[in-house]
Short mmCIF file of C-alpha atoms and ligand atoms in Angstrom, two decimals:
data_model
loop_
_atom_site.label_atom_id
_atom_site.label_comp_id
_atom_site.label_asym_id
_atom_site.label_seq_id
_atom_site.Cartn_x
_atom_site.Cartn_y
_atom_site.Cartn_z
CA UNK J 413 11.27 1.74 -10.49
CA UNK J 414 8.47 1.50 -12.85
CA UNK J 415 5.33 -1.21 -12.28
CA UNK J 416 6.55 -3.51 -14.98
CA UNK J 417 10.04 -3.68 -13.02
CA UNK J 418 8.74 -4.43 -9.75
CA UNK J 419 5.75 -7.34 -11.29
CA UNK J 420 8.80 -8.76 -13.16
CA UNK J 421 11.22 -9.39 -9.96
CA UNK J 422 8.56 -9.94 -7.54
CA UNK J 423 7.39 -12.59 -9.69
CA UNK J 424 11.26 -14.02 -9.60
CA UNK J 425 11.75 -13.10 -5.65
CA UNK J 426 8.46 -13.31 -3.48
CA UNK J 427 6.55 -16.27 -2.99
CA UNK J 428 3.61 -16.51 -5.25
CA UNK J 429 0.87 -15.95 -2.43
CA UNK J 430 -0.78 -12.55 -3.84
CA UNK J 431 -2.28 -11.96 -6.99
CA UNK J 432 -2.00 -8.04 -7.14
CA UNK J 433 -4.17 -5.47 -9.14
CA UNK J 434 -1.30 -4.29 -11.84
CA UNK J 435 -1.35 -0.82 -9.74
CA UNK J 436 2.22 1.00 -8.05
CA UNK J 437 1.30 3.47 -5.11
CA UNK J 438 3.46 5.98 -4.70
CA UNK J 439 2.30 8.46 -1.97
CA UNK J 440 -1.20 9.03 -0.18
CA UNK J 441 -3.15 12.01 1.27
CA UNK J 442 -6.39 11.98 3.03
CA UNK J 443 -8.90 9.57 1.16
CA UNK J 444 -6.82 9.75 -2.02
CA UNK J 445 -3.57 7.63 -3.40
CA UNK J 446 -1.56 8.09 -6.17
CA UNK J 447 0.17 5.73 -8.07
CA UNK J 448 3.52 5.20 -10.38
CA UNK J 449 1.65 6.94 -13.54
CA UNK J 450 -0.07 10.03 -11.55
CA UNK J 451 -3.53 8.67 -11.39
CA UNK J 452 -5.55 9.53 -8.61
CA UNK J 453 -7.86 6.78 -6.66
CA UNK J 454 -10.26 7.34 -4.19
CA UNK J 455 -9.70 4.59 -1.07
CA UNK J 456 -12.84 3.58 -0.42
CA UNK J 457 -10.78 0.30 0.85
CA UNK J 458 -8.39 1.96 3.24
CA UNK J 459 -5.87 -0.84 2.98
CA UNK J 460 -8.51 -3.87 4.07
CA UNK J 461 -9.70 -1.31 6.96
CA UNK J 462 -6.00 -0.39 8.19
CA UNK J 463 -6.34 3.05 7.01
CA UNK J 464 -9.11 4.46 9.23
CA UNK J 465 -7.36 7.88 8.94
CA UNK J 466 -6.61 7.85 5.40
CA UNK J 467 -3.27 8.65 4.65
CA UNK J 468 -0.47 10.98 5.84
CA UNK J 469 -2.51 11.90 8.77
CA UNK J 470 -0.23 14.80 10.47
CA UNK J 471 -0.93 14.25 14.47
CA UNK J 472 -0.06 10.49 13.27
CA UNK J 473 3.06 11.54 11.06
CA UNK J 474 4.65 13.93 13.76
CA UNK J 475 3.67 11.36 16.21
CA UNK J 476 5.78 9.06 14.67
CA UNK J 477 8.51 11.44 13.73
CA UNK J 478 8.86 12.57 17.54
CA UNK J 479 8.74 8.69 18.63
CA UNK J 480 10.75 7.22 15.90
CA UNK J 481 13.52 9.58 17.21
CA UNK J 482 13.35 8.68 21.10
CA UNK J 483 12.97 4.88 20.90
CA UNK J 484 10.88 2.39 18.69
CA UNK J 485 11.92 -1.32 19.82
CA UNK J 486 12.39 -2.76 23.67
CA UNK J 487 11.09 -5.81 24.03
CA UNK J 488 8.73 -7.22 26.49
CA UNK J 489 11.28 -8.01 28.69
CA UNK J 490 11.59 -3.99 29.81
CA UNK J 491 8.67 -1.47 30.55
CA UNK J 492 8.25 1.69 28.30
CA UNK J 493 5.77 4.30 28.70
CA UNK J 494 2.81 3.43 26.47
CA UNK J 495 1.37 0.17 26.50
CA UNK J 496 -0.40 0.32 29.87
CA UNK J 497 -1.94 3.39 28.48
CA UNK J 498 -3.15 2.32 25.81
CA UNK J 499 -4.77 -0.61 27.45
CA UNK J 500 -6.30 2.03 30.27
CA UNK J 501 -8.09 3.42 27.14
CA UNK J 502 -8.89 0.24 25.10
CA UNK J 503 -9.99 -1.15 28.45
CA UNK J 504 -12.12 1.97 29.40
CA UNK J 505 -13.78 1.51 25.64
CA UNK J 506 -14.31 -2.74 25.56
CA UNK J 507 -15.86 -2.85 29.03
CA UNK J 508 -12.89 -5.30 29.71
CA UNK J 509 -10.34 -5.47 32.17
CA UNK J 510 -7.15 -6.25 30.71
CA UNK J 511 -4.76 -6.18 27.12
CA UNK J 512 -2.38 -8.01 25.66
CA UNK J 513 -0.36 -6.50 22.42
CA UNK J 514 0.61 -8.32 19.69
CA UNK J 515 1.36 -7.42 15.79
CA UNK J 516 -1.58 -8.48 13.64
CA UNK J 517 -5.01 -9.53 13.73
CA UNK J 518 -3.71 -13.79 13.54
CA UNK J 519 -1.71 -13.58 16.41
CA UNK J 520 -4.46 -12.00 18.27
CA UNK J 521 -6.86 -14.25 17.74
CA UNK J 522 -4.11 -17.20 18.21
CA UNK J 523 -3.40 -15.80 21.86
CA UNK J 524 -7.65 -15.95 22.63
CA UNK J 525 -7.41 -19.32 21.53
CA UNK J 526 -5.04 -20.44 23.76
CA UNK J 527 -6.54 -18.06 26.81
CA UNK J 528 -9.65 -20.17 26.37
CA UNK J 529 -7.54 -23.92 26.38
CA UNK J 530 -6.28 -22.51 29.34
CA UNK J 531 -8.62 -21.06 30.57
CA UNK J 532 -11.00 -24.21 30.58
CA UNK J 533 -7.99 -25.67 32.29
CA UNK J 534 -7.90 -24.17 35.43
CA UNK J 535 -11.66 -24.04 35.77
CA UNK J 536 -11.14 -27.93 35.85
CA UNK J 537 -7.86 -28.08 38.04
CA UNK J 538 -10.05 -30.77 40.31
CA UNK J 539 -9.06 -33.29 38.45
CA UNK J 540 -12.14 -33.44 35.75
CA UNK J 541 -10.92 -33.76 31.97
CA UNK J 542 -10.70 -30.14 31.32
CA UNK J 543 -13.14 -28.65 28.35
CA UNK J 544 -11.96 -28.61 25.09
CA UNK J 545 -14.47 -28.00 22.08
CA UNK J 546 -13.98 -24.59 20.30
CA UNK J 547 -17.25 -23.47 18.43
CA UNK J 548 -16.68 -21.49 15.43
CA UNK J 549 -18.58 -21.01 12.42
CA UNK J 550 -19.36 -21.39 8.66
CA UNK J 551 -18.39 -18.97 6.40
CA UNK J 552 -15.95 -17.08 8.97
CA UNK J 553 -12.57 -15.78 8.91
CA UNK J 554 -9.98 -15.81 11.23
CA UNK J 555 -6.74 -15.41 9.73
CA UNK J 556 -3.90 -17.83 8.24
CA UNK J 557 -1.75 -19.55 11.25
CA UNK J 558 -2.77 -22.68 12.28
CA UNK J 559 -4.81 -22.34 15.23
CA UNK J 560 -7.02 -19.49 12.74
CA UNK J 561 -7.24 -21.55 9.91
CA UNK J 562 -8.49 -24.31 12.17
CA UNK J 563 -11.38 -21.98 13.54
CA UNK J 564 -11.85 -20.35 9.74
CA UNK J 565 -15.28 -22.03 8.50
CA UNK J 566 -14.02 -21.81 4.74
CA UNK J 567 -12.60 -24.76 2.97
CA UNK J 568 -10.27 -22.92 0.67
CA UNK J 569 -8.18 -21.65 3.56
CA UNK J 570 -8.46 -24.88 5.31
CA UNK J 571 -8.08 -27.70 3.15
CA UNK J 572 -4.78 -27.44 1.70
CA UNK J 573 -2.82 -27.64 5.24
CA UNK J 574 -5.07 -29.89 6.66
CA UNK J 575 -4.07 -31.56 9.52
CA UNK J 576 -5.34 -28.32 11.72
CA UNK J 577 -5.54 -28.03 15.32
CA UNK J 578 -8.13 -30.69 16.60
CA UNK J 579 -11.72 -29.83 18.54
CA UNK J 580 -13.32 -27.58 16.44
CA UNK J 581 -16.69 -27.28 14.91
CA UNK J 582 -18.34 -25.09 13.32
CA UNK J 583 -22.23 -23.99 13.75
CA UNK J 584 -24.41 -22.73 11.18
CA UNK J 585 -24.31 -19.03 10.34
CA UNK J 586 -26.91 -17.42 12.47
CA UNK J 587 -28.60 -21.00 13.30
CA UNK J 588 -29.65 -20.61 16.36
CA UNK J 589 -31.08 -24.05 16.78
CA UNK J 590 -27.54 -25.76 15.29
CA UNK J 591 -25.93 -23.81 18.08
CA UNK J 592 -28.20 -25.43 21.01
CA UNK J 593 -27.55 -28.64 19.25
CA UNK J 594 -23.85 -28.17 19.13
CA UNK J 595 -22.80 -26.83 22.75
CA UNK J 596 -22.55 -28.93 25.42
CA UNK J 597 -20.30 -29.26 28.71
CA UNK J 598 -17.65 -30.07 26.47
CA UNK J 599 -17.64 -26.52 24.66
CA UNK J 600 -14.81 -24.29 25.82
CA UNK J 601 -15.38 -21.09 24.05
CA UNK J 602 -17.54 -20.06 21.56
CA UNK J 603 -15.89 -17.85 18.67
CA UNK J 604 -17.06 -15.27 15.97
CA UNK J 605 -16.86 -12.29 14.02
CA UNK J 606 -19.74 -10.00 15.00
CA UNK J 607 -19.73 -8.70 11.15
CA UNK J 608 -18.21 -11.51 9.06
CA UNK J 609 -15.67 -9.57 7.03
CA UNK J 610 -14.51 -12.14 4.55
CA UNK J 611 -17.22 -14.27 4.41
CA UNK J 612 -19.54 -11.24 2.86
CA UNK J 613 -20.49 -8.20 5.47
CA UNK J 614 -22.54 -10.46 7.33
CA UNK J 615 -23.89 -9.10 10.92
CA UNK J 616 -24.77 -11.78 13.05
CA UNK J 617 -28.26 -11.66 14.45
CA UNK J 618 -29.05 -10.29 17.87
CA UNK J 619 -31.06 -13.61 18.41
CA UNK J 620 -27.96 -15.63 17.66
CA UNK J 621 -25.14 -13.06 19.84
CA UNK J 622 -27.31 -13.17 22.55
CA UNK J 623 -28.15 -17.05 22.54
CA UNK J 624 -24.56 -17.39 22.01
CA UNK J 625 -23.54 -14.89 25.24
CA UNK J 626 -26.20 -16.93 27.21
CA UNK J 627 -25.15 -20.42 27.05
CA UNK J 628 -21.70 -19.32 27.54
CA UNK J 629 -22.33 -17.95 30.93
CA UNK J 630 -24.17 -21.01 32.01
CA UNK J 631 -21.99 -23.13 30.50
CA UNK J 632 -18.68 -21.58 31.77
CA UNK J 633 -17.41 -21.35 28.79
CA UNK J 634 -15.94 -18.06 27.04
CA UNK J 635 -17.70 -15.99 24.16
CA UNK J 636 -14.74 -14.32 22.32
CA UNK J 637 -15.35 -12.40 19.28
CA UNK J 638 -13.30 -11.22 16.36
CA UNK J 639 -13.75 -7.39 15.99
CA UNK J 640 -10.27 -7.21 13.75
CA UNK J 641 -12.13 -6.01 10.90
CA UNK J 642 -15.38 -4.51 12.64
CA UNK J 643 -13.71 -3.43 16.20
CA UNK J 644 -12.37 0.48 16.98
CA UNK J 645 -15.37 2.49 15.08
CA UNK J 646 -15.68 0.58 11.94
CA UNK J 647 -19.79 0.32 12.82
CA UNK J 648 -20.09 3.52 14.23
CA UNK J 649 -19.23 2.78 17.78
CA UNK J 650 -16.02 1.32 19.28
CA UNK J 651 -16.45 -2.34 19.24
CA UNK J 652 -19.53 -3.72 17.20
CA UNK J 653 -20.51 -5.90 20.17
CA UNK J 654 -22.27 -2.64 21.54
CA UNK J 655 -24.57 -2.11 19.20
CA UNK J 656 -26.13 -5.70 20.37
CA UNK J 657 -25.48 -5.13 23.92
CA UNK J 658 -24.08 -7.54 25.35
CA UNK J 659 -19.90 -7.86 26.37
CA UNK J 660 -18.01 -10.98 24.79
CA UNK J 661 -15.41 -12.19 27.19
CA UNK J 662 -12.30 -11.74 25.29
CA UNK J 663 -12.08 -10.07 21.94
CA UNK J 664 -9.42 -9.48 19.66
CA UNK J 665 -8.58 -6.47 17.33
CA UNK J 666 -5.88 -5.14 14.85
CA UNK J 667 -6.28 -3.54 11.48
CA UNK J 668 -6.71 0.44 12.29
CA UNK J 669 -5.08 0.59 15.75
CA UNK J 670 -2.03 1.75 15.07
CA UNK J 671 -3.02 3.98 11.78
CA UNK J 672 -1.48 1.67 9.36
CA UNK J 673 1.29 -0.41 11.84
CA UNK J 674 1.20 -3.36 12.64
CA UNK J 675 -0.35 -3.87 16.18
CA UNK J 676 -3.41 -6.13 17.21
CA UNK J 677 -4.74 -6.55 20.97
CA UNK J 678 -6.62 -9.10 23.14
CA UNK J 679 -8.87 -7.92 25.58
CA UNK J 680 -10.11 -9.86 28.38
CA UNK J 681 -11.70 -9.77 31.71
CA UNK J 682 -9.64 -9.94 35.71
CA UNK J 683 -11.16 -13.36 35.80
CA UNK J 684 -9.86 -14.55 32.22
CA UNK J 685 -6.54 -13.09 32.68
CA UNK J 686 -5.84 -15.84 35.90
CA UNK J 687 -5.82 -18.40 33.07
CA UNK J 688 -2.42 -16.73 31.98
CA UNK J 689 1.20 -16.70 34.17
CA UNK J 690 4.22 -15.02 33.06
CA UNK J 691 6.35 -17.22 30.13
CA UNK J 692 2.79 -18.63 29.22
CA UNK J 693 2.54 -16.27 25.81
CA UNK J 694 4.25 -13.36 24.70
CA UNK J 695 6.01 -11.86 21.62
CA UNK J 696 9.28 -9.97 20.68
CA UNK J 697 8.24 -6.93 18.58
CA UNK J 698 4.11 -6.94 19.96
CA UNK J 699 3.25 -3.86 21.77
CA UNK J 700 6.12 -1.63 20.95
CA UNK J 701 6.31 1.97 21.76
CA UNK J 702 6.33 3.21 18.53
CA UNK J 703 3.00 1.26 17.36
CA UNK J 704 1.45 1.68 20.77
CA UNK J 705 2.34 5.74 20.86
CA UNK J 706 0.86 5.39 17.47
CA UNK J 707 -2.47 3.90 18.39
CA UNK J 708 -2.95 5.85 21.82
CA UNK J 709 -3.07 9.25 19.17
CA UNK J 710 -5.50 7.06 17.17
CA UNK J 711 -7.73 6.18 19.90
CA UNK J 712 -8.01 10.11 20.55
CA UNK J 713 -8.57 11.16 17.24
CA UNK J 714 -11.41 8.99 17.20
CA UNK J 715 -13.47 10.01 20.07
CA UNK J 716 -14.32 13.11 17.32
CA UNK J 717 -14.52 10.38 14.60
CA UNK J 718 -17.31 8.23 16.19
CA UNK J 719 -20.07 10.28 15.46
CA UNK J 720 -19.08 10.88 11.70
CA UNK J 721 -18.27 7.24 11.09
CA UNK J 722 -22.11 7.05 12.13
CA UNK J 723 -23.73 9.64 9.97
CA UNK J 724 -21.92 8.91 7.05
CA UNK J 725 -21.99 5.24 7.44
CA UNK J 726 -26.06 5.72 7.74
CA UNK J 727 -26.11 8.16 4.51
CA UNK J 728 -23.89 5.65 2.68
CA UNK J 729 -26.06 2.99 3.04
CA UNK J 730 -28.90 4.54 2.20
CA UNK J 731 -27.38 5.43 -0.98
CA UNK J 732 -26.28 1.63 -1.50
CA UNK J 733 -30.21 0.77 -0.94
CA UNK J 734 -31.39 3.29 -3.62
CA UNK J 735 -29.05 1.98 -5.81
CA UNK J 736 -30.61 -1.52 -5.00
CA UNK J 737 -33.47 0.09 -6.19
CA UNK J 738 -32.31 0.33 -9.54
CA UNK J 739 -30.53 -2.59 -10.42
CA UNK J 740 -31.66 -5.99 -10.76
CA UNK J 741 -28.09 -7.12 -10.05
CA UNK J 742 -28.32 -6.31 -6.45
CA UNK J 743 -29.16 -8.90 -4.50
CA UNK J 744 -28.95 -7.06 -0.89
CA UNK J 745 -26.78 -4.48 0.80
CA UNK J 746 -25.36 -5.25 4.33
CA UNK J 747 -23.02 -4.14 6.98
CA UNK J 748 -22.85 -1.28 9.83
CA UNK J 749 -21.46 2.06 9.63
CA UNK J 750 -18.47 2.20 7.22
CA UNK J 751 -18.31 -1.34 6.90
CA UNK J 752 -20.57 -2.05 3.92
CA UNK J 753 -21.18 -4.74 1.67
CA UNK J 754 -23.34 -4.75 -2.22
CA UNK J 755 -24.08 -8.89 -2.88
CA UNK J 756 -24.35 -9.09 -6.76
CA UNK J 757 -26.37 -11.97 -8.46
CA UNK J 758 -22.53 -13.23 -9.63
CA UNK J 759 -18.87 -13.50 -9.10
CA UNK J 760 -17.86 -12.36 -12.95
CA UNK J 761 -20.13 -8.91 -12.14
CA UNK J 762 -18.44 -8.07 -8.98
CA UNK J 763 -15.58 -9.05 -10.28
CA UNK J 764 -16.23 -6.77 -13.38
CA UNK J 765 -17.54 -3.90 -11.42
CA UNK J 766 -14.32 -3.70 -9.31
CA UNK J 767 -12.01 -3.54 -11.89
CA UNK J 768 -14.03 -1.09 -13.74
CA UNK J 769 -14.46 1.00 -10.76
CA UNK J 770 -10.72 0.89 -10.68
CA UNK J 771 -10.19 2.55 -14.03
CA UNK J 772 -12.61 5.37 -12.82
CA UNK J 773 -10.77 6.02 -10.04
CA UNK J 774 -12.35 4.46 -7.26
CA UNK J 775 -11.00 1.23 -5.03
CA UNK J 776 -13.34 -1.70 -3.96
CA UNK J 777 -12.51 -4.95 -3.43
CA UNK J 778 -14.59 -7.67 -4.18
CA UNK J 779 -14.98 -10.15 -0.66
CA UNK J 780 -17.00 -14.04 -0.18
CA UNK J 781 -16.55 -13.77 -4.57
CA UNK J 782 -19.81 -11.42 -5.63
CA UNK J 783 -20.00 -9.00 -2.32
CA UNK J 784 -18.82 -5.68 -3.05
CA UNK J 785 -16.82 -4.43 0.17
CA UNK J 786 -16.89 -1.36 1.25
CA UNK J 787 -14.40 0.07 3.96
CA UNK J 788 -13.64 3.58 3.88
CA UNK J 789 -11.51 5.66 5.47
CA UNK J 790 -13.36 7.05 9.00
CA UNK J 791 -12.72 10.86 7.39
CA UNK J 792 -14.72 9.99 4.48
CA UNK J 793 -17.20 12.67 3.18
CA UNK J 794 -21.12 12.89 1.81
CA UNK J 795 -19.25 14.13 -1.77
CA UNK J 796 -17.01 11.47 -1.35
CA UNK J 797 -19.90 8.93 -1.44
CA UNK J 798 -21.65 10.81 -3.83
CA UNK J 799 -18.61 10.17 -6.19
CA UNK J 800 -18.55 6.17 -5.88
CA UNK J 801 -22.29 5.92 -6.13
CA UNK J 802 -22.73 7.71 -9.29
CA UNK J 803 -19.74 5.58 -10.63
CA UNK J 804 -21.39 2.31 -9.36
CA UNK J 805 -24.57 3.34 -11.20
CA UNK J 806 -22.73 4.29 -14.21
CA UNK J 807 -21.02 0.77 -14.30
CA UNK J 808 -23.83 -1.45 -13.31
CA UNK J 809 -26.12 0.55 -15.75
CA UNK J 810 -23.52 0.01 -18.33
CA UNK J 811 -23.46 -4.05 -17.93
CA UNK J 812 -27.17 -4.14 -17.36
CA UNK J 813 -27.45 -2.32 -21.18
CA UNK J 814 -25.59 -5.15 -22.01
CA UNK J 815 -27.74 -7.80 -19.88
CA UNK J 816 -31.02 -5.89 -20.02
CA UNK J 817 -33.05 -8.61 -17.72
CA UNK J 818 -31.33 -6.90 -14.86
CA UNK J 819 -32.81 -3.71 -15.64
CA UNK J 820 -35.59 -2.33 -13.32
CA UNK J 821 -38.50 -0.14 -14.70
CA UNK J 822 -37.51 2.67 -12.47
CA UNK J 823 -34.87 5.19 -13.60
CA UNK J 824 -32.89 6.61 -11.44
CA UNK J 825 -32.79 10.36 -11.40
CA UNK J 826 -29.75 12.26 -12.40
CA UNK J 827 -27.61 12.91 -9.33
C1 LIG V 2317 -12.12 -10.80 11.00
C2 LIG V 2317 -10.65 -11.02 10.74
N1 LIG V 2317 -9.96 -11.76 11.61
C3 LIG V 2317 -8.64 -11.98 11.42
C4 LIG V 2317 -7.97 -11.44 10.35
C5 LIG V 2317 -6.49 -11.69 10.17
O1 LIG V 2317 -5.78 -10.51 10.38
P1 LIG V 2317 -4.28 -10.36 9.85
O2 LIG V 2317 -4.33 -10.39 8.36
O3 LIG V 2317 -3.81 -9.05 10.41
O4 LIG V 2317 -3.51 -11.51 10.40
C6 LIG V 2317 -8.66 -10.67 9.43
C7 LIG V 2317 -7.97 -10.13 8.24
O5 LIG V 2317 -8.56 -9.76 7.25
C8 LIG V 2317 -10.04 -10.45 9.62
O6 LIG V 2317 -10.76 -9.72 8.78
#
């Protein structure tokens, strides 16, 4: 089927939600894709951070050949052999106690949203009015089912299906003092991303996690963060809560646990998980033993990962500051290991830059309108990165010839 095929009877048969890049991938290997006309791209997207592998991984593909052929569906109404393994070693990594499997990174964060309703319930079950505030925060992302939208600090997502779920506010990015102003005994949980992924490769501040952690303890409320994007060695190390050092009480995660299925997990603590009795939550397909086989051969793959997530993660972003160096068009570079974001001084250049990077080769997207976003595969290499930055300095010293205010005095030397 050729591109112009497929745009013509999606545009007839799916609902208009996306608006795609005019490319048809055919086939994958490694950090490379290859679409309908032959052209070669180098992922430095990885499918929104799905593709931690890169693609046609061969533990992963005979993993799924030999489970595919013994049994992929059973419902949660039977045991099979994987899913208490895989929480023994998401457990063992989170510091937490418990798991509970679900199919994407929404319905993860749905299920901690209800675990801390519930949970403020049966703290209260002496009669007082049980808490009920949710704290979330500007700028964040969360997903698009109802109880995620509500807790999503962006108007965009929000406003067109308002009514959303009621008792949620939302703090100041990285306001410390908004956040003392804003919790009080009514506050049942307090929720973020630890790197916004949306709302621009933001890492929230130490100051802020830890005032956050604090006032949750003391105020018996729950601190659950959103590592879908930044969780399972995005940053470097296995959840991005570590490299703060503290432990949220619940957190959710999805996108690269099951190398490209759909699978997403809540982890909480023994004391959370009494909030929770059987028929309270669950889900048909969640946790099934072909995505949870899946992930258990990602989770080992990675332990060799970890530390090359963290060197070239380091190297990459010191190549993103040099380039900062150069152009007047960067405004600041941000993120944690191979999560990685470029702000530009406008929407139209990052738009610009992305698509142009796109006819080179190379895929970006663009995130929070002029961030460039960064999210490699984990198996990424220093030539790799060496490729995309002397493309990125190529491009923006092409549109700074053509708005020469951006230009710095210092040229950058010939890689
Ligand atoms: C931080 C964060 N939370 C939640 C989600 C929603 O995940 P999904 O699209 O799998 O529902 C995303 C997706 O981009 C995300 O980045």
């Amino acid at each position: 089927m050729s591109l112009a095929s497929v745009i013509r009877s999606e545009q007839k048969l799916l609902l208009p939600t996306y608006d795609r890049h005019k490319i048809l991938f055919e086939r994958g290997r490694g950090v490379y894709l290859w679409d309908s006309r032959g052209r070669r791209y180098l992922d430095f997207l990885s499918g929104i951070g799905v593709n931690a592998l890169g693609h046609g991984h061969l533990v992963i593909q005979a993993t799924l050949k030999r489970q595919a052929g013994r049994l992929i569906h059973t419902s949660n109404l039977f045991f099979h052999e994987y899913q208490a393994e895989l929480a023994a070693r998401l457990t063992r990594l989170s510091g937490l106690d418990r798991a509970f499997f679900c199919n994407s990174g929404t319905e993860a964060w749905e299920g901690a949203l209800k675990l801390a309703r519930s949970h403020a319930r049966v703290q209260n079950s002496n009669g007082h009015k049980p808490k009920w505030r949710i704290l979330a925060l500007d700028n964040s992302f969360h997903g698009r089912t109802f109880g995620s939208l509500a807790t999503t600090g962006q108007a965009k997502y929000r406003d067109p299906f308002a009514p959303l779920l009621p008792g949620v506010s939302f703090v100041k990015f990285d306001d410390c003092d908004d956040l003392k102003r804003q919790f009080d005994a009514s506050v049942c949980a307090v929720c973020l991303e630890t790197i916004q992924g949306e709302g621009g490769v933001r890492p929230v501040s130490p100051e802020f996690l830890e005032l956050a952690r604090k006032l949750t303890k003391s105020g018996g409320a729950l601190l659950i963060l959103d590592e879908i994007q930044c969780g399972l060695g995005r940053t470097g190390r296995y959840f991005a809560y570590q490299h703060y050092g503290i432990t949220p009480d619940v957190v959710t995660v999805a996108k690269p646990l099951a190398a490209g299925l759909p699978l997403g997990a809540i982890l909480t603590t023994n004391h959370v998980a009494t909030a929770l009795h059987p028929g309270m939550h669950g889900t048909t397909f969640g946790g099934g033993p072909l995505a949870c086989a899946v992930a258990i051969q990602f989770l080992r793959l990675m332990e060799k990962l970890i530390p090359h997530v963290r060197a070239t993660g380091k190297y990459f972003h010191a190549q993103l500051e040099e380039l900062k160096a150069t152009h007047g068009c960067i405004r600041e570079v941000r993120g944690m290991g191979l999560m990685l974001g470029m702000e530009l001084d406008s929407a139209d250049s990052a738009k610009s830059v992305v698509n142009q990077l796109m006819q080179r080769g190379i895929l970006i997207n663009r995130t929070n309108e002029k961030v460039l976003r960064f999210l490699p595969p984990y198996i990424i290499e220093q030539k790799h990165i060496d490729q995309l930055i002397r493309e990125l300095d190529a491009v923006l010293s092409a549109s700074s010839t053509a708005h020469p205010q951006f230009q710095k005095s210092k040229v950058r030397s010939q890689r």
